[in-house]
Coordinates of C-alpha atoms in Angstrom, one line a residue:
X1 CA 0.1 0.1 -0.1
X2 CA 2.9 2.1 0.6
X3 CA 4.4 2.0 -2.9
X4 CA 0.5 2.9 -4.2
X5 CA 1.1 6.6 -2.5
X6 CA 2.1 9.1 -4.9
X7 CA 4.8 10.8 -2.6
X8 CA 6.5 7.7 -3.2
X9 CA 6.0 6.4 -6.8
X10 CA 9.2 6.6 -9.2
X11 CA 7.6 9.4 -11.3
X12 CA 7.0 11.3 -8.1
X13 CA 10.8 11.0 -7.3
X14 CA 11.6 11.6 -10.9
X15 CA 9.6 14.9 -10.9
X16 CA 11.2 15.8 -7.6
X17 CA 14.8 15.2 -9.0
X18 CA 13.9 16.9 -12.3
X19 CA 14.1 20.6 -11.0
X20 CA 17.4 19.8 -9.1
X21 CA 19.0 18.5 -12.0
X22 CA 17.8 21.6 -13.9
X23 CA 18.8 23.8 -11.5
X24 CA 22.3 22.7 -11.6
X25 CA 22.7 22.5 -15.0
X26 CA 21.2 26.1 -15.3
X27 CA 23.7 27.3 -12.7
X28 CA 26.5 25.6 -14.0
X29 CA 26.0 27.2 -17.8
X30 CA 25.5 30.7 -16.3
X31 CA 28.8 30.3 -14.2
X32 CA 30.4 29.1 -17.7
X33 CA 28.8 32.4 -19.2
X34 CA 30.1 34.3 -16.3
X35 CA 33.5 33.1 -16.5
X36 CA 33.7 33.5 -20.2
X37 CA 32.9 37.3 -20.1
X38 CA 35.1 38.1 -17.3
X39 CA 38.2 36.2 -19.7
X40 CA 36.8 38.4 -22.5
X41 CA 36.8 41.5 -20.4
X42 CA 40.0 40.6 -18.7
X43 CA 41.8 40.2 -22.1
X44 CA 40.2 43.3 -23.4
X45 CA 41.4 45.4 -20.5
X46 CA 44.6 44.0 -20.6
X47 CA 45.1 44.6 -24.6
X48 CA 43.7 48.1 -24.3
X49 CA 46.3 49.1 -21.4
X50 CA 49.0 47.6 -23.4
X51 CA 47.5 49.9 -26.4
X52 CA 47.7 52.8 -24.3
X53 CA 50.9 52.3 -23.4
X54 CA 52.2 52.0 -27.0
X55 CA 50.4 55.1 -28.1
X56 CA 52.2 57.2 -25.1
X57 CA 55.6 55.5 -26.7
X58 CA 54.2 56.2 -30.2
X59 CA 53.6 60.0 -28.7
X60 CA 57.1 59.8 -27.3
X61 CA 58.8 58.9 -30.4
X62 CA 57.2 61.2 -32.5
X63 CA 57.9 64.3 -30.2
X64 CA 61.7 63.5 -31.1
X65 CA 61.4 64.9 -34.4
X66 CA 59.9 68.1 -33.2
X67 CA 62.7 68.4 -30.5
X68 CA 65.2 67.9 -32.9
X69 CA 64.0 70.7 -35.5
X70 CA 63.9 72.8 -32.2
X71 CA 67.7 71.7 -31.6
X72 CA 68.7 72.6 -35.0
X73 CA 66.7 76.1 -34.8
X74 CA 68.7 76.8 -31.4
X75 CA 71.9 75.7 -32.9
X76 CA 71.6 78.3 -35.8
X77 CA 70.6 81.0 -33.3
X78 CA 73.6 80.4 -31.4
X79 CA 75.8 80.8 -34.5
X80 CA 74.3 84.3 -35.1
X81 CA 74.3 85.7 -31.5
X82 CA 77.1 88.0 -30.6
X83 CA 76.3 88.9 -27.1
X84 CA 77.6 86.7 -24.1
X85 CA 74.4 86.5 -22.2
X86 CA 71.8 85.8 -24.9
X87 CA 74.5 83.0 -26.0
X88 CA 74.3 81.5 -22.6
X89 CA 70.8 81.5 -22.8
X90 CA 70.7 79.9 -26.1
X91 CA 73.1 77.3 -24.6
X92 CA 70.8 76.8 -21.4
X93 CA 67.7 76.2 -24.0
X94 CA 70.0 73.9 -26.1
X95 CA 70.8 71.6 -23.2
X96 CA 67.2 71.6 -21.6
X97 CA 66.2 70.4 -25.3
X98 CA 68.8 68.0 -25.6
X99 CA 67.9 66.4 -22.0
X100 CA 64.3 66.1 -23.2
X101 CA 65.2 64.5 -26.5
X102 CA 67.9 62.5 -25.0
X103 CA 65.4 60.7 -22.4
X104 CA 62.8 60.3 -25.0
X105 CA 65.3 58.3 -27.3
X106 CA 66.8 56.0 -25.0
X107 CA 63.5 55.3 -23.1
X108 CA 61.5 54.3 -26.3
X109 CA 64.6 52.3 -27.3
X110 CA 64.3 50.3 -24.1
X111 CA 60.8 50.2 -24.3
X112 CA 59.9 52.3 -20.9
X113 CA 56.4 54.3 -20.9
X114 CA 55.4 57.7 -19.1
X115 CA 52.1 58.8 -18.7
X116 CA 50.6 61.9 -19.5
X117 CA 52.2 64.2 -16.4
X118 CA 55.7 62.4 -17.0
X119 CA 55.5 59.6 -14.6
X120 CA 57.3 56.2 -15.8
X121 CA 55.1 53.4 -15.7
X122 CA 55.8 50.2 -14.1
X123 CA 55.6 48.0 -17.0
X124 CA 57.9 47.7 -20.4
X125 CA 57.0 47.3 -23.8
X126 CA 58.9 44.5 -25.6
X127 CA 59.9 46.0 -28.4
X128 CA 59.8 44.2 -32.0
X129 CA 62.9 43.1 -33.8
X130 CA 61.7 45.5 -36.6
X131 CA 61.7 48.5 -34.2
X132 CA 65.0 47.2 -33.0
X133 CA 66.2 47.5 -36.2
X134 CA 64.8 51.0 -37.0
X135 CA 66.6 52.2 -33.8
X136 CA 69.8 50.6 -34.6
X137 CA 69.5 52.0 -38.1
X138 CA 68.8 56.0 -36.0
X139 CA 71.6 55.2 -33.7
X140 CA 74.5 56.7 -35.6
X141 CA 72.9 59.8 -36.4
X142 CA 71.7 60.1 -33.0
X143 CA 75.1 59.6 -31.8
X144 CA 76.5 62.4 -34.0
X145 CA 73.9 64.6 -32.7
X146 CA 74.8 63.8 -29.0
X147 CA 78.6 64.7 -29.9
X148 CA 77.8 68.1 -31.8
X149 CA 75.3 69.1 -29.4
X150 CA 77.7 68.5 -26.7
X151 CA 80.7 70.4 -28.4
X152 CA 78.3 73.6 -29.1
X153 CA 77.1 73.5 -25.0
X154 CA 80.8 73.3 -24.2
X155 CA 81.6 76.6 -25.6
X156 CA 82.8 79.4 -23.4
X157 CA 82.3 82.6 -25.7
X158 CA 80.5 83.6 -28.9
X159 CA 83.7 84.2 -31.0
X160 CA 84.2 80.3 -30.3
X161 CA 81.3 79.4 -32.5
X162 CA 83.4 80.7 -35.6
X163 CA 86.2 78.4 -34.6
X164 CA 87.1 75.5 -36.9
X165 CA 85.7 73.3 -34.2
X166 CA 82.5 75.3 -33.5
X167 CA 81.8 75.1 -37.3
X168 CA 82.7 71.5 -37.7
X169 CA 80.1 70.7 -34.8
X170 CA 77.3 72.8 -36.2
X171 CA 77.7 71.2 -39.8
X172 CA 77.8 67.8 -37.8
X173 CA 74.3 68.5 -36.3
X174 CA 73.0 69.9 -39.8
X175 CA 74.2 67.0 -41.5
X176 CA 72.4 64.5 -39.3
X177 CA 69.2 66.2 -38.6
X178 CA 67.4 65.2 -41.9
X179 CA 68.7 61.6 -41.4
X180 CA 67.6 61.5 -37.7
X181 CA 64.2 63.0 -38.6
X182 CA 63.5 60.4 -41.4
X183 CA 65.0 57.2 -39.5
X184 CA 62.6 58.3 -36.4
X185 CA 59.7 58.5 -38.6
X186 CA 60.2 55.1 -39.6
X187 CA 60.4 53.8 -36.1
X188 CA 56.8 56.0 -35.6
X189 CA 55.5 54.1 -38.8
X190 CA 56.6 50.8 -37.4
X191 CA 54.8 51.1 -34.4
X192 CA 52.0 52.3 -35.8
X193 CA 51.7 49.3 -38.1
X194 CA 52.4 46.8 -35.2
X195 CA 49.3 48.7 -33.3
X196 CA 47.1 48.3 -36.2
X197 CA 48.1 44.7 -36.3
X198 CA 47.3 44.3 -32.8
X199 CA 44.2 46.0 -33.0
X200 CA 42.9 43.8 -35.8
X201 CA 44.0 40.4 -33.7
X202 CA 42.0 41.8 -30.7
X203 CA 38.9 42.4 -33.2
X204 CA 39.2 38.8 -34.1
X205 CA 39.3 37.7 -30.7
X206 CA 36.6 39.5 -29.3
X207 CA 34.6 38.5 -32.6
X208 CA 35.2 34.8 -31.6
X209 CA 34.3 35.4 -28.1
X210 CA 31.3 37.1 -29.2
X211 CA 30.2 34.2 -31.3
X212 CA 31.1 32.0 -28.3
X213 CA 28.6 33.8 -26.0
X214 CA 25.7 33.7 -28.6
X215 CA 26.0 29.7 -28.6
X216 CA 26.5 29.8 -25.0
X217 CA 23.0 31.7 -24.8
X218 CA 21.3 29.3 -27.5
X219 CA 22.3 26.3 -25.7
X220 CA 21.1 27.6 -22.3
X221 CA 17.4 28.7 -24.1
X222 CA 17.5 25.0 -26.1
X223 CA 18.3 22.8 -23.1
X224 CA 17.3 24.9 -20.2
X225 CA 14.6 27.3 -20.9
X226 CA 12.6 25.3 -23.3
X227 CA 12.3 22.2 -21.0
X228 CA 12.0 24.4 -18.1
X229 CA 9.3 26.3 -20.0
X230 CA 7.1 23.1 -20.9
X231 CA 7.6 21.7 -17.1
X232 CA 6.7 25.0 -15.9
X233 CA 3.4 24.8 -17.6
X234 CA 2.9 21.3 -16.5
X235 CA 3.4 22.8 -13.2
X236 CA 1.1 25.6 -13.7
X237 CA -1.6 23.3 -14.6
X238 CA -1.1 20.9 -11.5
X239 CA -1.3 23.9 -9.1
X240 CA -4.4 25.2 -10.9
X241 CA -6.0 21.9 -10.4
X242 CA -4.4 21.6 -6.7
X243 CA -5.6 25.4 -6.0
X244 CA -9.2 24.3 -6.9
X245 CA -9.0 21.3 -4.2
X246 CA -7.5 23.7 -1.8
X247 CA -10.3 26.3 -2.5
X248 CA -12.7 23.6 -1.7
X249 CA -10.9 22.5 1.8
X250 CA -10.3 26.0 2.6
X251 CA -14.1 26.4 2.0
X252 CA -14.8 23.8 4.6
X253 CA -12.1 24.6 6.7
X254 CA -13.4 28.4 7.2
X255 CA -16.9 27.3 7.8
X256 CA -15.2 24.9 10.4
X257 CA -13.1 27.6 11.5
X258 CA -16.1 29.9 12.2
X259 CA -18.3 27.6 14.0
X260 CA -15.7 26.9 16.4
X261 CA -14.5 30.6 16.8
X262 CA -18.2 31.2 17.5
X263 CA -17.9 28.1 20.2
X264 CA -14.8 29.4 21.6
X265 CA -16.2 32.9 22.3
X266 CA -19.2 31.7 23.8
X267 CA -17.0 29.3 26.1
X268 CA -14.7 32.6 26.5
X269 CA -17.9 34.8 27.5
X270 CA -19.2 32.2 29.9
X271 CA -16.0 31.9 31.5
X272 CA -15.8 35.2 31.6
X273 CA -19.2 35.8 33.0
X274 CA -18.5 33.3 35.6
X275 CA -15.2 34.6 36.6
X276 CA -16.7 38.4 36.8
X277 CA -19.7 37.1 39.1
X278 CA -16.9 35.1 41.5
X279 CA -15.4 38.6 41.7
X280 CA -18.7 40.3 42.1
X281 CA -19.5 38.0 45.1
X282 CA -16.2 38.1 46.7
X283 CA -16.8 41.8 46.8
X284 CA -20.2 41.3 47.9
X285 CA -18.8 39.3 50.6
X286 CA -16.0 41.7 51.2
X287 CA -18.3 44.5 51.5
X288 CA -20.8 42.6 53.7
X289 CA -17.8 41.6 56.1
X290 CA -16.9 45.6 56.2
X291 CA -20.3 46.8 56.5
X292 CA -20.7 44.2 59.1
X293 CA -17.5 45.2 60.8
X294 CA -18.6 48.8 60.9
X295 CA -22.0 47.8 62.4
X296 CA -20.2 46.2 65.2
X297 CA -17.8 49.1 65.7
X298 CA -21.1 51.3 65.8
X299 CA -22.6 48.7 68.2
X300 CA -19.6 48.4 70.3
X301 CA -19.1 52.2 70.4
X302 CA -22.7 52.8 71.4
X303 CA -22.2 50.2 74.0
X304 CA -19.2 51.6 75.5
X305 CA -20.7 55.4 75.7
X306 CA -23.9 54.6 76.6
X307 CA -23.4 51.4 78.8
X308 CA -20.3 51.3 80.2
X309 CA -19.4 55.1 80.3
X310 CA -22.5 55.6 82.1
X311 CA -21.8 53.3 84.4
X312 CA -18.3 54.6 85.0
X313 CA -20.0 58.0 85.9
X314 CA -22.2 56.7 88.2
X315 CA -19.4 55.1 90.0
X316 CA -17.6 58.3 90.2
X317 CA -20.3 60.6 91.5
X318 CA -21.0 57.9 94.0
X319 CA -17.2 57.9 94.9
X320 CA -17.1 61.8 94.9
X321 CA -20.3 61.4 97.4
X322 CA -18.6 59.0 99.9
X323 CA -15.3 61.5 99.9
X324 CA -17.8 64.5 100.6
X325 CA -19.2 62.8 103.4
X326 CA -16.1 61.4 104.8
X327 CA -14.6 65.2 104.6
X328 CA -17.6 66.4 106.6
X329 CA -17.0 63.6 109.3
X330 CA -13.0 64.9 109.5
X331 CA -12.1 61.4 107.9
X332 CA -9.4 61.6 105.2
X333 CA -8.5 58.7 102.8
X334 CA -5.9 59.0 100.3
X335 CA -7.1 55.9 98.3
X336 CA -10.2 57.7 97.6
X337 CA -8.3 60.5 95.6
X338 CA -6.4 57.6 94.1
X339 CA -9.7 55.8 93.2
X340 CA -11.3 59.1 91.6
X341 CA -8.3 59.5 89.4
X342 CA -8.5 56.1 88.1
X343 CA -12.2 56.2 87.7
X344 CA -11.5 59.3 85.6
X345 CA -8.8 58.1 83.2
X346 CA -11.1 55.1 82.8
X347 CA -13.7 57.0 81.4
X348 CA -11.6 59.0 79.1
X349 CA -9.8 55.8 77.9
X350 CA -13.4 54.5 77.1
X351 CA -14.5 57.6 75.5
X352 CA -11.3 57.4 73.4
X353 CA -11.7 53.3 72.5
X354 CA -15.7 54.7 71.6
X355 CA -14.6 57.0 69.6
X356 CA -11.8 55.2 67.5
X357 CA -14.9 52.4 67.0
X358 CA -16.9 55.1 65.2
X359 CA -16.5 58.8 66.1
X360 CA -19.5 60.6 66.1
X361 CA -17.8 63.9 64.2
X362 CA -17.4 61.4 61.5
X363 CA -21.1 60.5 61.1
X364 CA -22.3 64.3 62.3
X365 CA -19.8 66.6 60.1
X366 CA -18.1 64.7 57.8
X367 CA -14.7 63.7 56.8
X368 CA -12.6 66.9 57.0
X369 CA -13.7 67.1 60.5
X370 CA -13.1 63.5 61.5
X371 CA -9.9 63.7 60.2
X372 CA -8.8 67.1 62.3
X373 CA -10.2 65.3 65.4
X374 CA -8.0 62.4 64.7
X375 CA -5.1 64.9 63.9
X376 CA -5.8 67.2 67.0
X377 CA -6.2 64.0 69.3
X378 CA -2.7 62.3 68.4
X379 CA -1.0 65.7 68.8
X380 CA -2.4 66.1 72.4
X381 CA -1.8 62.6 72.9
X382 CA 1.8 63.0 71.8
X383 CA 2.4 66.5 73.7
X384 CA 0.9 65.4 77.0
X385 CA 3.5 62.2 76.8
X386 CA 6.4 64.3 75.8
X387 CA 7.4 62.8 72.6
X388 CA 7.9 65.1 69.5
X389 CA 5.1 64.5 67.0
X390 CA 3.5 66.6 64.3
X391 CA 0.8 65.8 62.1
X392 CA -0.6 68.3 59.4
X393 CA -3.8 68.3 57.7
X394 CA -4.2 69.7 54.2
X395 CA -7.6 69.4 52.2
X396 CA -9.4 71.4 49.4
X397 CA -11.6 74.0 50.9
X398 CA -14.9 72.5 49.1
X399 CA -14.5 69.3 51.4
X400 CA -14.8 71.1 54.7
X401 CA -18.2 72.5 53.4
X402 CA -20.9 70.4 55.6
X403 CA -23.1 70.8 52.3
X404 CA -20.5 68.8 50.1
X405 CA -20.8 65.3 51.8
X406 CA -19.2 62.7 50.5
X407 CA -20.4 58.9 50.1
X408 CA -20.9 57.4 53.3
X409 CA -18.8 54.5 52.2
X410 CA -16.0 56.8 51.1
X411 CA -15.9 58.6 54.1
X412 CA -15.5 55.8 56.2
X413 CA -13.1 54.3 53.8
X414 CA -10.6 57.2 53.6
X415 CA -10.9 57.7 57.6
X416 CA -10.0 54.0 58.2
X417 CA -7.3 54.2 55.9
X418 CA -6.0 57.4 57.5
X419 CA -6.0 55.8 61.0
X420 CA -4.4 52.8 60.0
X421 CA -1.4 54.8 58.3
X422 CA -1.1 57.1 61.2
X423 CA -1.1 54.3 64.0
X424 CA 1.4 52.5 61.9
X425 CA 3.3 55.4 61.3
X426 CA 3.6 56.1 65.1
X427 CA 3.8 52.9 66.3
X428 CA 5.8 50.5 64.0
X429 CA 7.8 53.7 62.3
X430 CA 8.2 56.0 65.3
X431 CA 7.9 59.0 63.3
X432 CA 7.8 62.7 64.3
X433 CA 6.3 64.1 61.4
X434 CA 3.2 63.1 59.5
X435 CA 1.5 65.0 56.4
X436 CA -1.9 64.2 55.4
X437 CA -3.0 65.6 51.9
X438 CA -6.7 65.5 50.3
X439 CA -7.8 66.7 47.3
X440 CA -9.6 66.0 44.1
X441 CA -8.0 66.0 40.6
X442 CA -9.4 64.5 37.6
X443 CA -12.4 63.1 38.8
X444 CA -10.7 61.2 41.3
X445 CA -10.2 61.8 45.6
X446 CA -6.5 61.5 46.5
X447 CA -5.4 60.6 49.9
X448 CA -1.6 61.1 50.4
X449 CA 0.0 60.5 53.8
X450 CA 3.8 60.8 54.2
X451 CA 6.0 60.6 57.6
X452 CA 9.4 60.7 58.3
X453 CA 9.4 57.4 60.1
X454 CA 11.9 54.2 60.0
X455 CA 10.4 52.9 56.8
X456 CA 10.5 49.5 55.9
X457 CA 11.4 47.1 52.7
X458 CA 8.3 46.7 50.6
X459 CA 9.3 43.4 50.0
X460 CA 8.4 42.3 53.3
X461 CA 4.6 42.6 52.2
X462 CA 5.2 39.6 49.8
X463 CA 7.3 37.8 51.9
X464 CA 5.0 38.4 55.1
X465 CA 1.4 38.6 54.0
X466 CA -0.2 38.3 57.4
X467 CA 0.2 42.3 58.0
X468 CA -3.4 42.4 58.3
X469 CA -3.3 46.9 58.3
X470 CA -2.2 46.7 54.8
X471 CA -4.6 44.1 53.6
X472 CA -7.4 45.7 55.2
X473 CA -6.5 48.9 53.2
X474 CA -6.0 47.3 50.3
X475 CA -9.4 45.4 50.3
X476 CA -11.3 48.4 51.0
X477 CA -9.8 50.7 48.5
X478 CA -10.4 47.6 45.9
X479 CA -14.2 47.5 46.9
X480 CA -14.3 51.2 45.6
X481 CA -12.4 50.5 42.3
X482 CA -9.2 52.7 43.8
X483 CA -5.8 52.7 43.4
X484 CA -3.7 52.1 46.2
X485 CA 0.0 52.3 46.3
X486 CA 2.6 52.1 49.1
X487 CA 6.6 53.2 48.9
X488 CA 9.1 53.1 51.8
X489 CA 12.5 52.9 51.9
X490 CA 14.4 52.3 55.1
X491 CA 15.6 55.1 57.0
X492 CA 14.0 57.3 54.9
X493 CA 10.1 57.1 55.7
X494 CA 6.9 55.9 54.2
X495 CA 4.7 57.2 51.7
X496 CA 0.8 56.0 50.9
X497 CA -1.3 57.2 48.2
X498 CA -4.7 56.4 47.6
X499 CA -7.1 57.5 44.7
X500 CA -10.7 56.7 44.5
X501 CA -13.1 57.6 41.2
X502 CA -15.4 60.3 42.4
X503 CA -18.0 62.8 40.6
X504 CA -18.7 65.7 42.9
X505 CA -22.2 65.2 44.0
X506 CA -24.9 66.1 46.8
X507 CA -25.0 62.8 49.0
X508 CA -27.7 62.2 51.6
X509 CA -26.3 60.2 54.7
X510 CA -28.3 57.5 56.7
X511 CA -25.8 57.2 59.7
X512 CA -27.0 56.1 62.9
X513 CA -28.8 58.7 64.9
X514 CA -28.1 57.1 68.3
X515 CA -24.5 57.3 67.7
X516 CA -24.6 60.7 66.3
X517 CA -25.5 62.1 70.1

């Protein structure tokens, strides 16, 4: 059964190997073509460089004709000159011209080449035997010119040009000028003929390379492009057929995907709804728990204020009456004074506990008076105990207006957060300065409490999750969809920031009227 699978059939394996074979053949042909073109370009450039050097050599060789004519002209001017200064100037020009023609002649004879600015090329041109023979023919005339010019340059005074040796040098120069020009012209012609032969040979080589390139391109078109185009058409036909089948499969898959996506979305919505219900239930339980705690605080506060407080007040009155009767009878007892002081302190402590559980100022007058009472009570307590402590409160003016009360839950939450933060700063941070700020910005109520206490590492809150105070603050703020942020550095104090969404509006309150009294 395995051999019947189309992917394992011999035809399939052949169809898979055919593109690889064509690719290799195509690559090899292109590489051969590129190599052929590269060789042709290298040969052409090398020959062109060589031709340029030969052209410069021909130019320098042809320059000798003009230089020899100038030398003859200067020699005749030297013979007609009587002034010593002009005589020496012409001799100097004659020497310069002779040095130039001598250098050009000797370098041309050796095959040395110079560029347009006079720099000698690193390559040398091997003169052909014909060129060497031409230079050999011109050599006697060049040496005669050398001898005559050197003798003329060696003259000291203008009168010496009239001497026998001076006239002989001048005649020798003039006698060899025309033969030198004719022989040099033959050298130039020989150079030109050889250059034309080389150009003709280069043209034939380029023609053969061009024909070879055309043949290679024809071979590529016949042996590669033609089979590849045929197989490409077959492949396109197969692809079209496969595309039709794929379209049908994709249509079915799209329908299945839509159904799957719809089912997944329904499952996601159901999971999200269930999770949201769980969160809402958790918030409701937490809210009920917080409300129960506040109600229990109110009940305890009322019990302490109305029950235990009244009883302690009655005991104090009885003790004061007993003390008055004993004083009238002339009996003094120091224990009664101590007992009366203890009862007074107990009454004050009971009132403080009752006020901490649910301050009547908060329920009667709002958050800002409650916070002021919290600040004043701590400042007064620390002042009486001798400890240095200063708590400051800053709030927006409209918050102090009793006509603009906040929501009951917000007031209680912000008061409990402030109460917990101040207590922690005094008890654990040993702070001497605490700043409380309450303001509204961007439809949020922002409460910031900063102290200069000992501080702590906030990582402890992760390692020690049993910190009930911070946990309660976080739970209270989360119920109001607020933001809670706590930053602290050991030795640099602690900063607590709470932000609660708020829209300014007139709020009605339903505090317990019994506790308000």
